[in-house]
Short mmCIF file of C-alpha atoms and ligand atoms in Angstrom, two decimals:
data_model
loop_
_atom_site.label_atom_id
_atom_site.label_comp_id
_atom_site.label_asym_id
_atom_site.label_seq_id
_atom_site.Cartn_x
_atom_site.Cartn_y
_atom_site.Cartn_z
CA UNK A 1 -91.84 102.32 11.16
CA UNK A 2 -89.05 100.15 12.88
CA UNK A 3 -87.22 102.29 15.44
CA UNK A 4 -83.97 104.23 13.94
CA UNK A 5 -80.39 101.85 14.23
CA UNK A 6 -77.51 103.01 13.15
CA UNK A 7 -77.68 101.11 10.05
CA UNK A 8 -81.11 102.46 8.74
CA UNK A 9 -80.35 106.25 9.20
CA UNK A 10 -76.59 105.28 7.04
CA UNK A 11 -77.20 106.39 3.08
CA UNK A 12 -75.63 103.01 2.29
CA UNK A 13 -77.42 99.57 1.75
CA UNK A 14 -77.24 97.58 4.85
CA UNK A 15 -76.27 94.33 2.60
CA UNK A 16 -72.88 94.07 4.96
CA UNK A 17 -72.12 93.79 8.46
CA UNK A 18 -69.39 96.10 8.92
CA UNK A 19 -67.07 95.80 11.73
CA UNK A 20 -66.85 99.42 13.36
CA UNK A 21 -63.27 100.57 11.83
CA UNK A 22 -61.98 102.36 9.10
CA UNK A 23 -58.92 102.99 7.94
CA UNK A 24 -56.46 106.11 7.24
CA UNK A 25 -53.77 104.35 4.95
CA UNK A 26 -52.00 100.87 4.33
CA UNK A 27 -48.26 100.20 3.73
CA UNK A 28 -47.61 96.82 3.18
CA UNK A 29 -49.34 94.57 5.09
CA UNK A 30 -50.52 96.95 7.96
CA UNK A 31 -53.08 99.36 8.39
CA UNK A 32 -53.30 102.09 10.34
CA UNK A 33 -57.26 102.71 11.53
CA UNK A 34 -58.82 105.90 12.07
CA UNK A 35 -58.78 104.66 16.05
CA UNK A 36 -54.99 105.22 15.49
CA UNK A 37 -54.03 101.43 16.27
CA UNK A 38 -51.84 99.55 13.75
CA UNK A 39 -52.97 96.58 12.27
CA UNK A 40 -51.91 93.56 10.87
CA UNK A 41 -53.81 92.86 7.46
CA UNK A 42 -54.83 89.06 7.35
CA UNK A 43 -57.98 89.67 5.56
CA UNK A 44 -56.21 91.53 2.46
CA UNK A 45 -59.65 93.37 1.10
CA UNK A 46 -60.99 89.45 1.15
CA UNK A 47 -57.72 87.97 -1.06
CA UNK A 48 -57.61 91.00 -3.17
CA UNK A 49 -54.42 92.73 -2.15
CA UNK A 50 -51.48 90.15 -2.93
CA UNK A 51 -49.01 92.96 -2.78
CA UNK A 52 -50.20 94.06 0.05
CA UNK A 53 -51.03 97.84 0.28
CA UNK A 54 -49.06 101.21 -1.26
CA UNK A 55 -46.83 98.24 -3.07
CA UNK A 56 -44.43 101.08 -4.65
CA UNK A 57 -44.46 99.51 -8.12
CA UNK A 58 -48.16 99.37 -8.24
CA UNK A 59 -48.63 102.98 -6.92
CA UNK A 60 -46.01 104.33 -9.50
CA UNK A 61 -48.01 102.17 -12.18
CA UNK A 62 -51.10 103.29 -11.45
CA UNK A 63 -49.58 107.48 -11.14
CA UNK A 64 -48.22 107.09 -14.51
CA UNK A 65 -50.98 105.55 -16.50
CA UNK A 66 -53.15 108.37 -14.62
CA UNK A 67 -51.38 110.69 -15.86
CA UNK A 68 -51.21 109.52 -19.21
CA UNK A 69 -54.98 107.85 -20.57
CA UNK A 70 -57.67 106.72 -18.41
CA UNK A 71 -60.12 105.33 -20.46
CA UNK A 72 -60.96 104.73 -24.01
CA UNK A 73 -63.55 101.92 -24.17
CA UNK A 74 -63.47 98.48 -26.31
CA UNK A 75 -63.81 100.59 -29.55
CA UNK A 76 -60.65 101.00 -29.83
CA UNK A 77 -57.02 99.08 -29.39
CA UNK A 78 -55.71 98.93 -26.62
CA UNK A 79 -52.31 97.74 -25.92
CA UNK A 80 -52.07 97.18 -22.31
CA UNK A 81 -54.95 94.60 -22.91
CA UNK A 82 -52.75 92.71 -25.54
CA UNK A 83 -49.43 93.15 -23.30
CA UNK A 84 -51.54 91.32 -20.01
CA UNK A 85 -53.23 88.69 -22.24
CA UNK A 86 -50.18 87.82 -23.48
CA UNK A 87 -48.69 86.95 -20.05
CA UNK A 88 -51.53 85.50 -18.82
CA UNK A 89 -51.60 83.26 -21.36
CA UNK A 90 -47.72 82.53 -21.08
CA UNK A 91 -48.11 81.68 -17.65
CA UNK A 92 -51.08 79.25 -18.31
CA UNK A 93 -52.94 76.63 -19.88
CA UNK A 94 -54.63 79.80 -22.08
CA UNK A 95 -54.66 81.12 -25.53
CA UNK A 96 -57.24 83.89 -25.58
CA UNK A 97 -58.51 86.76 -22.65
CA UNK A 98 -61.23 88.80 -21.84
CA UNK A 99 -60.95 91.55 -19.08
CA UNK A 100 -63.41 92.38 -16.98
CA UNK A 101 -63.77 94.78 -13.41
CA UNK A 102 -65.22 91.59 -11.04
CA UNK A 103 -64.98 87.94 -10.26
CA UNK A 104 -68.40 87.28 -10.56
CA UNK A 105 -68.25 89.20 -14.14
CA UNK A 106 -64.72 86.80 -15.04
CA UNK A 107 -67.74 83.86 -13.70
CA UNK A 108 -70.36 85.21 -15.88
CA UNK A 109 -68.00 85.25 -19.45
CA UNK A 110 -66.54 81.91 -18.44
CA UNK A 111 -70.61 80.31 -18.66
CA UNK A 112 -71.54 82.01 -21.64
CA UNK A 113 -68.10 80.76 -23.54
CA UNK A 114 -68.76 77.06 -22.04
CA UNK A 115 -72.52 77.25 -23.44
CA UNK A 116 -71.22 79.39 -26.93
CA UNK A 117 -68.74 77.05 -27.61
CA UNK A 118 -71.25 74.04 -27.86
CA UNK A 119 -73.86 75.68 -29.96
CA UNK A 120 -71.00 76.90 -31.73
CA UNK A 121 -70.48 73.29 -32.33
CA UNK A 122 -74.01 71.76 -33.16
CA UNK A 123 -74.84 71.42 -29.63
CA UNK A 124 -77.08 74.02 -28.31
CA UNK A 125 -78.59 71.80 -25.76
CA UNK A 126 -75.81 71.63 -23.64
CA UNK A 127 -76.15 74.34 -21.29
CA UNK A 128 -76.25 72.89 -18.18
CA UNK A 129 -73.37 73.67 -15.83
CA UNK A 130 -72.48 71.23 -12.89
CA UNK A 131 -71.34 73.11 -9.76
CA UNK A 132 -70.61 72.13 -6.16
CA UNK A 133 -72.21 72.51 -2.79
CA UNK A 134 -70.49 74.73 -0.51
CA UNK A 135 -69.47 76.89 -4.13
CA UNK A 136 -69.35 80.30 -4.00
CA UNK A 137 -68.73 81.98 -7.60
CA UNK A 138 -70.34 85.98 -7.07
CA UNK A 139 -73.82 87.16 -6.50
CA UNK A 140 -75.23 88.02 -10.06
CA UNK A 141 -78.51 86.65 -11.21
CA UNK A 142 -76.17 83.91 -12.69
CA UNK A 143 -73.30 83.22 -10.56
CA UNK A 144 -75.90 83.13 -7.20
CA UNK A 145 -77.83 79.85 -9.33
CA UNK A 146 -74.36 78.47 -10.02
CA UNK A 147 -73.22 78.87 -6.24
CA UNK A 148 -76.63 77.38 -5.46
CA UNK A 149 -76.68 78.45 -1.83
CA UNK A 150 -80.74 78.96 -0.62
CA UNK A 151 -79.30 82.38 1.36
CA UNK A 152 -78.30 83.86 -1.31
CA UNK A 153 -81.28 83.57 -3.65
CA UNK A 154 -83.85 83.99 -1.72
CA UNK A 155 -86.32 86.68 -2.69
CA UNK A 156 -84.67 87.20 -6.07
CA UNK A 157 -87.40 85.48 -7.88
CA UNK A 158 -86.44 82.68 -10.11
CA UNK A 159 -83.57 80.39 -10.10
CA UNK A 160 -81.77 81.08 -13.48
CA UNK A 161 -81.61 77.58 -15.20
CA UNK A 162 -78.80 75.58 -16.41
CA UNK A 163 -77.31 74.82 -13.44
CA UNK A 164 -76.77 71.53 -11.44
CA UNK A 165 -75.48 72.05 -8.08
CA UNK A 166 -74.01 68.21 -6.85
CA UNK A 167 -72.30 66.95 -3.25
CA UNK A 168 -68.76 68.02 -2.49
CA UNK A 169 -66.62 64.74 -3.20
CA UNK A 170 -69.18 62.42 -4.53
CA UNK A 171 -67.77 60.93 -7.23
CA UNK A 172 -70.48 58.64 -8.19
CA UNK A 173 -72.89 61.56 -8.17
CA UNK A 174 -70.58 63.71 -10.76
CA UNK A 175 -70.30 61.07 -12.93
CA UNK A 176 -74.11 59.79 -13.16
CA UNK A 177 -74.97 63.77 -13.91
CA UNK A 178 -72.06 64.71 -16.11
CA UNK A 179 -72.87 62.07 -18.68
CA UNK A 180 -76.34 63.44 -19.11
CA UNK A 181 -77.27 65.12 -22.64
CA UNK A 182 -77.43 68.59 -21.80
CA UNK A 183 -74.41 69.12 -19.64
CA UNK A 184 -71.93 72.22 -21.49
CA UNK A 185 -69.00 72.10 -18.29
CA UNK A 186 -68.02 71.33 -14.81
CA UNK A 187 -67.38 74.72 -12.50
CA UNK A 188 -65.14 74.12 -9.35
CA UNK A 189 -63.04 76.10 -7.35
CA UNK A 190 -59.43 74.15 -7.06
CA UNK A 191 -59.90 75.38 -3.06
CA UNK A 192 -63.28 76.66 -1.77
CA UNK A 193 -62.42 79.81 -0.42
CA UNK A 194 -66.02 81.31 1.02
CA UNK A 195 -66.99 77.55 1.40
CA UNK A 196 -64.65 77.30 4.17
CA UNK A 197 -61.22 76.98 2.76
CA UNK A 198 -61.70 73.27 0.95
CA UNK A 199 -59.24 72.04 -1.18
CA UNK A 200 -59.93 69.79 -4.04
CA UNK A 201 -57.86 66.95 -3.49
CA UNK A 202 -55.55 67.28 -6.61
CA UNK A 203 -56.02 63.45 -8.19
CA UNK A 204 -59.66 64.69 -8.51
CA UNK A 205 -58.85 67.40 -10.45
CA UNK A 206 -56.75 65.31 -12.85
CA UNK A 207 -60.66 63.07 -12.76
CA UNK A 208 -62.27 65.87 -13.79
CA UNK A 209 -59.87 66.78 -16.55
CA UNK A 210 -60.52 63.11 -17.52
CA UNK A 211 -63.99 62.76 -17.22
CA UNK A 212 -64.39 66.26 -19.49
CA UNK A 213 -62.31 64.79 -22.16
CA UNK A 214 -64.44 61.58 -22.14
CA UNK A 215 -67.59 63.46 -22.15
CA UNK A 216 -66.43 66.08 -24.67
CA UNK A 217 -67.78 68.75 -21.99
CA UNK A 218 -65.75 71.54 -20.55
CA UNK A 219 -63.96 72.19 -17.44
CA UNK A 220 -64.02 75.93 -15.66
CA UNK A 221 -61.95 76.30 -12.83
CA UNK A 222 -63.31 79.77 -10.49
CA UNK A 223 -59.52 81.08 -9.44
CA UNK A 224 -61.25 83.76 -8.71
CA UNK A 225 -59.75 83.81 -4.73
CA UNK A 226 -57.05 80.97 -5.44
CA UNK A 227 -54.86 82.40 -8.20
CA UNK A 228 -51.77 84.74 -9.12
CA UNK A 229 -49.80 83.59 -6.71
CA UNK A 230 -52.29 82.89 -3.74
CA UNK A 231 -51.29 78.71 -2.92
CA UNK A 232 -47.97 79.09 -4.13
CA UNK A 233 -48.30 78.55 -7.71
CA UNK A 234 -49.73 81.02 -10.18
CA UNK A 235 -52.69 79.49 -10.41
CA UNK A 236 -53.91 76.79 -7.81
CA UNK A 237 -54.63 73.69 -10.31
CA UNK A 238 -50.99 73.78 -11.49
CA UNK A 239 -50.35 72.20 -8.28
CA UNK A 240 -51.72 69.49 -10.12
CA UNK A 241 -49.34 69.13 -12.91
CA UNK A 242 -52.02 67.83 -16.22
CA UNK A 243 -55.21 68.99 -15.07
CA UNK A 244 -55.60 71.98 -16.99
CA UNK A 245 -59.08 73.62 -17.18
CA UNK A 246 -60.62 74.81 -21.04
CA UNK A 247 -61.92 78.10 -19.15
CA UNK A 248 -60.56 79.44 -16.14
CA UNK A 249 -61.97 82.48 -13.96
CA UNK A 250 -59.40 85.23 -12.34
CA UNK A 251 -59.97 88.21 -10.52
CA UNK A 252 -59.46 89.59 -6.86
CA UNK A 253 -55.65 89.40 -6.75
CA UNK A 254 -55.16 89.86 -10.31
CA UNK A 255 -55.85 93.59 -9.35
CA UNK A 256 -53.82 93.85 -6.46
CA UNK A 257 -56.97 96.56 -5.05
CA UNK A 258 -57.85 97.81 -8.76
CA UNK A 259 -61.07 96.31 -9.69
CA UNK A 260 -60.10 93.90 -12.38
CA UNK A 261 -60.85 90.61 -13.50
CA UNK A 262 -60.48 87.94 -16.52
CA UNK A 263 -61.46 85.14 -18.48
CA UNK A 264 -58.47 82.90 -19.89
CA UNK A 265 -59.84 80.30 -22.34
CA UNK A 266 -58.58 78.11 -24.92
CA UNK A 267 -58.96 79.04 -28.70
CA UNK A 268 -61.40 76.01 -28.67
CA UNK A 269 -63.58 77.61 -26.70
CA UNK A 270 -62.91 81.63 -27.18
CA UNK A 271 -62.98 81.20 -31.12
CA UNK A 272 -66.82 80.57 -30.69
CA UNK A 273 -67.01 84.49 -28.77
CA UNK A 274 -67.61 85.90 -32.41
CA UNK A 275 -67.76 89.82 -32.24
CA UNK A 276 -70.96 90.91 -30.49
CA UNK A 277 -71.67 88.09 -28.80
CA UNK A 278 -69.85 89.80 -25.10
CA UNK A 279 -68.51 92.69 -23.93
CA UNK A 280 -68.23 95.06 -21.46
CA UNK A 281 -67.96 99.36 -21.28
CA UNK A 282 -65.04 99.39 -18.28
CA UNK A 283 -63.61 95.55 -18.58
CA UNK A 284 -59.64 95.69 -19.38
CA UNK A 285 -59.49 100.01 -19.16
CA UNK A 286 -55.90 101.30 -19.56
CA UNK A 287 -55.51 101.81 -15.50
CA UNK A 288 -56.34 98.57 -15.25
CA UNK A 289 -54.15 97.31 -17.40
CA UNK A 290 -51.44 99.08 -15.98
CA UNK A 291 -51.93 97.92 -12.65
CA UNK A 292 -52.32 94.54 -13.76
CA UNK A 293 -49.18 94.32 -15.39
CA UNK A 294 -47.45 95.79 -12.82
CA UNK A 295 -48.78 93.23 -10.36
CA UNK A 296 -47.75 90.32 -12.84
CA UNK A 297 -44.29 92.14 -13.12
CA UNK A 298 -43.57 91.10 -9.43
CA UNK A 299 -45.58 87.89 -9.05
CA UNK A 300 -43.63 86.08 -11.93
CA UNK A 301 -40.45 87.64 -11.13
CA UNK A 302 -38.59 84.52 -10.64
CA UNK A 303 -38.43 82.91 -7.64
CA UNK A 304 -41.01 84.86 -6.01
CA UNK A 305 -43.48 82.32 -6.12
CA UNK A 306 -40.52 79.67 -4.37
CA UNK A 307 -40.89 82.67 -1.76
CA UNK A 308 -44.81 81.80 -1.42
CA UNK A 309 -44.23 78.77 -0.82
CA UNK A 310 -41.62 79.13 2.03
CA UNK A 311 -43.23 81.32 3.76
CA UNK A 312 -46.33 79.26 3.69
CA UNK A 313 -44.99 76.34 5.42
CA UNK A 314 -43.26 78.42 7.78
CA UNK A 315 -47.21 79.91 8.41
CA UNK A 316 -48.53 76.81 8.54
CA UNK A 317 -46.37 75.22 11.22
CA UNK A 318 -46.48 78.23 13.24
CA UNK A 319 -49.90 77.62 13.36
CA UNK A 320 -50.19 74.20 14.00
CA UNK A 321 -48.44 74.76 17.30
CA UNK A 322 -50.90 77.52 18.38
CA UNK A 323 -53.58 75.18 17.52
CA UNK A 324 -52.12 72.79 19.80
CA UNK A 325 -51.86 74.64 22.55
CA UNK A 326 -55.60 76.50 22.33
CA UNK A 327 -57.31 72.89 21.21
CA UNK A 328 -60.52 74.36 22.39
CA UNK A 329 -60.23 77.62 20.54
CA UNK A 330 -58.99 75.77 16.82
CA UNK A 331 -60.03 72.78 16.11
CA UNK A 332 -58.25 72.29 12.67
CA UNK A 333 -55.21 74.12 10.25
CA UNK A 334 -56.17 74.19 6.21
CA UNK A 335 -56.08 75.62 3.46
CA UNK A 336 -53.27 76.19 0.26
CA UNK A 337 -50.14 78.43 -0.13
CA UNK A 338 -50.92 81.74 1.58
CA UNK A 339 -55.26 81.01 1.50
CA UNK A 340 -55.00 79.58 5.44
CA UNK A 341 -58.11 78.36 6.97
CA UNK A 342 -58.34 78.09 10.78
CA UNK A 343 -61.72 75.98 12.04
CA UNK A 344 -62.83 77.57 14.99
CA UNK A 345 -64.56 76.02 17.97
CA UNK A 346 -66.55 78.42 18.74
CA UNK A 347 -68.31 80.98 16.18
CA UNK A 348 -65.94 81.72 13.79
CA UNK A 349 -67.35 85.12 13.85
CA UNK A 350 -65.63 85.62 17.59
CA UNK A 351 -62.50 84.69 16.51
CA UNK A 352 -62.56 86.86 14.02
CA UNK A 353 -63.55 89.39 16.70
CA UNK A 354 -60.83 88.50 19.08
CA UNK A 355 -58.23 89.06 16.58
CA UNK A 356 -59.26 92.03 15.62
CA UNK A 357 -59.04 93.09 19.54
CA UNK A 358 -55.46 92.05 19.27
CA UNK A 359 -54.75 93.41 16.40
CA UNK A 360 -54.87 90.97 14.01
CA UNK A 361 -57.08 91.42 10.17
CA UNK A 362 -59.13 88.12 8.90
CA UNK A 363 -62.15 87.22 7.16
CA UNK A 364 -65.05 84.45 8.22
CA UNK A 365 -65.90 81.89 5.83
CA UNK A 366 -68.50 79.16 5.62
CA UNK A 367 -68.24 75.75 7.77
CA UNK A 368 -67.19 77.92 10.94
CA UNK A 369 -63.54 78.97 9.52
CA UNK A 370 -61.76 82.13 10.02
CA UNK A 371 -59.41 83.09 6.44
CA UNK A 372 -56.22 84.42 6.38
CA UNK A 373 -55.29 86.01 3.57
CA UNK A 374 -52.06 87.47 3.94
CA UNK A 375 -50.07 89.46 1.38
CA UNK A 376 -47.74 87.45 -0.80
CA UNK A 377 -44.97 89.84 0.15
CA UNK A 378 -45.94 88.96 3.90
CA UNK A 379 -42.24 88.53 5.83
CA UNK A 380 -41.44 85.51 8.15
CA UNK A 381 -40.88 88.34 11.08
CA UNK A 382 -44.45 89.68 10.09
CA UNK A 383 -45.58 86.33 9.73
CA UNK A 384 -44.24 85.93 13.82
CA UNK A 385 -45.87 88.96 14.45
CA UNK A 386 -48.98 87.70 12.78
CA UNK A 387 -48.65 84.48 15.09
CA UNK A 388 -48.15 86.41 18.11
CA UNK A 389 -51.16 88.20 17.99
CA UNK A 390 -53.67 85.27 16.76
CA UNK A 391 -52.13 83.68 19.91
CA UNK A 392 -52.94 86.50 22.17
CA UNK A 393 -56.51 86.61 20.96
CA UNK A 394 -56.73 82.89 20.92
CA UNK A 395 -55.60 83.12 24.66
CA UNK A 396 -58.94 85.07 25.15
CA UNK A 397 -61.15 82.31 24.35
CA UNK A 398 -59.56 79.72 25.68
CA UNK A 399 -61.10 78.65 28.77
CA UNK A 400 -58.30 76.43 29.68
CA UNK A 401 -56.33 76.95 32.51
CA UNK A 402 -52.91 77.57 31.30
CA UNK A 403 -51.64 77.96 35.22
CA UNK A 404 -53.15 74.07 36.28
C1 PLP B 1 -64.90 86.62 -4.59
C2 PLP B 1 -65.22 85.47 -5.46
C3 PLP B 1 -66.08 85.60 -6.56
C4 PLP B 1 -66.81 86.88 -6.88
O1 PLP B 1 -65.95 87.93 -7.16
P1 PLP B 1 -66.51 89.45 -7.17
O2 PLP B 1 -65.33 90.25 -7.60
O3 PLP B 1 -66.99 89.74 -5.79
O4 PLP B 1 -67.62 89.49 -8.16
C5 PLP B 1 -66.28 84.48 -7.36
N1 PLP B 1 -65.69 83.31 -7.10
C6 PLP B 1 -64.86 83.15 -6.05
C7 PLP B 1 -64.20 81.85 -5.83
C8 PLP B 1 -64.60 84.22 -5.19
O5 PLP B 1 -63.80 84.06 -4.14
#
């Protein structure tokens, strides 16, 4: 037997390391840990917060729905469902929904409607999917083959099949493998978010778009981490005018901290999910609805989004001038709207650490960045404050001599 840790006597899985902190309550975007410090929330439950926390509209939301129905189950109507499709759809390329409680779940409906919709139409041998390297898209049986990363599949036996995981940006590649005969879609992130905060340069979204529509195969975008609001728009390919997707993944903001998630889809593609064919027990309950719509009640409030926006440049430049000054602490700025990558120097995972020392909230992400993933509500003077304190911890690593 391996000597006790502190992880093996704890009753939960040791699938995460935690850093030691908890939390008493939120209000806005601080926190207030159980040490009795105050800090500034950067990492946003990993994008998931976009009102930040105790928004007032979401709390009274979720206290009157409580009070009212809980949950009824897919037997039966349910309007809130109808009332959040509905605006979804308005605010996107979309015509049909399906609600579910994760991201990877939003992932899993999105494949199955890609490969439905060509055996729906005489095509059952498309059912490959092309992904991306660096993609992360959940960590189901399916969405860990369609992320494709070794790490993540190792020792869960077999790869599920059907998907094709090609180079980031290799355009030859994607077009030699998307013209093959049993290709269904194309699954990309608009940013990379656990990849390491990657955008998609937008005129290759607009090639995708094109390429699909040559190819008669589908395009799935994973918003999962980039939409309602996150870059600035409500969801990050608009930013790219034409290149609208036939399925599109949403979740982690979409819930402001409720566990909710959806699958937007064209009537193309949706009329082929015949009844039976999906579903799910908790996906689209009436507190979720609730919440939902009360989140979409203040993200498409108009000129809320114009807010994003501003206060995203004013982020970004902020930063750029702290990474000037600690060039040996960040070695690069990134990212979209309010999904800010900082490339660290050293491990990302110190940086992280530092901030936290000062403070300061954010999440690590692949290719040695450190996320911030403020609320959308953020303000420039918490934005300052936010700038302050990554400069403070910054100042820790540095190992310049700032007196010479
Ligand atoms: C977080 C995330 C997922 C998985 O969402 P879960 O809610 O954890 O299942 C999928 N895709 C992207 C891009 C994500 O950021």
């Amino acid at each position: 037997m391996p000597a006790a840790t502190a992880e093996s006597a704890s009753p939960i899985y040791p699938t995460y390391n935690r850093a030691p902190l908890s939390f008493d309550k939120g209000e806005g975007v601080w926190l207030t840990g159980s040490d009795g410090k105050r800090y500034l929330d950067c990492a946003g439950g990993v994008a998931v917060n976009s009102l930040g926390h105790a928004h007032p509209h979401l709390v009274e939301a979720l206290k009157a729905q409580a009070e009212k129905l809980w949950h009824v189950s897919n037997l039966f109507e349910i309007p809130g469902q109808k009332r959040l499709a509905a605006r979804l759809c308005e605010a996107s390329f979309a015509d049909r929904v399906f609600f579910t409680n994760s991201g990877a779940e939003a992932l899993e409906c999105a494949i199955k409607s890609a490969r439905r919709y060509h055996y729906a139409n005489g095509a059952p041998e498309r059912i490959d999917i092309l992904t991306f390297e660096g993609a992360f898209h959940g960590r189901t049986l399916g969405t860990i083959a369609a992320g494709g990363q070794a790490k993540y599949m190792e020792g869960f036996g077999p790869k599920a099949p059907g998907f094709v995981q090609l180079p980031f940006g290799d355009h030859d590649a994607l077009r030699e493998a998307a013209g093959g005969p049993t290709v269904a879609a194309i699954l990309i992130e608009p940013v990379q978010g656990e990849g390491g905060v990657r955008p998609v340069p937008l005129p290759c979204l607009t090639g995708l778009r094109e390429l699909c529509d040559e190819l008669g195969i589908l395009l799935i975008y994973d918003e999962v981490q980039t939409g309602i609001g996150r870059t600035g728009r409500f969801f990050a390919h608009q930013n790219a005018g034409g290149a609208e997707p036939d399925i599109l993944a949403s979740a982690k903001g979409i819930g402001g901290g409720f566990p909710l998630g959806a699958c937007l889809a064209t009537e193309a593609v949706a009329s082929a999910m015949v009844a039976g064919t999906h579903g799910s027990t908790y996906g689209g309950n009436p507190l979720a609805m609730a919440v939902g719509n009360a989140v979409l009640d203040v993200v498409l409030e108009e000129d809320f989004l114009v807010a994003v926006r501003d206060k995203a440049i004013l982020f970004k430049q902020a930063l750029e001038s702290v990474k000037d000054r600690f060039p040996d602490v960040i070695a690069d700025i990134r990212g979209s709207g309010l999904l800010i990558g900082l490339k660290a120097v050293g491990a990302n995972t110190e940086l992280v650490a530092a901030l936290r020392e000062h403070g300061l909230l954010s999440v690590p992400a692949g290719d040695n960045v450190v996320r911030l993933l403020p609320p959308l509500t953020i303000t420039a003077e918490e934005i300052r404050e936010a700038v302050q304190r990554l400069e403070a911890g910054a100042a820790t690593l540095s190992r310049q001599d700032r007196n010479a």
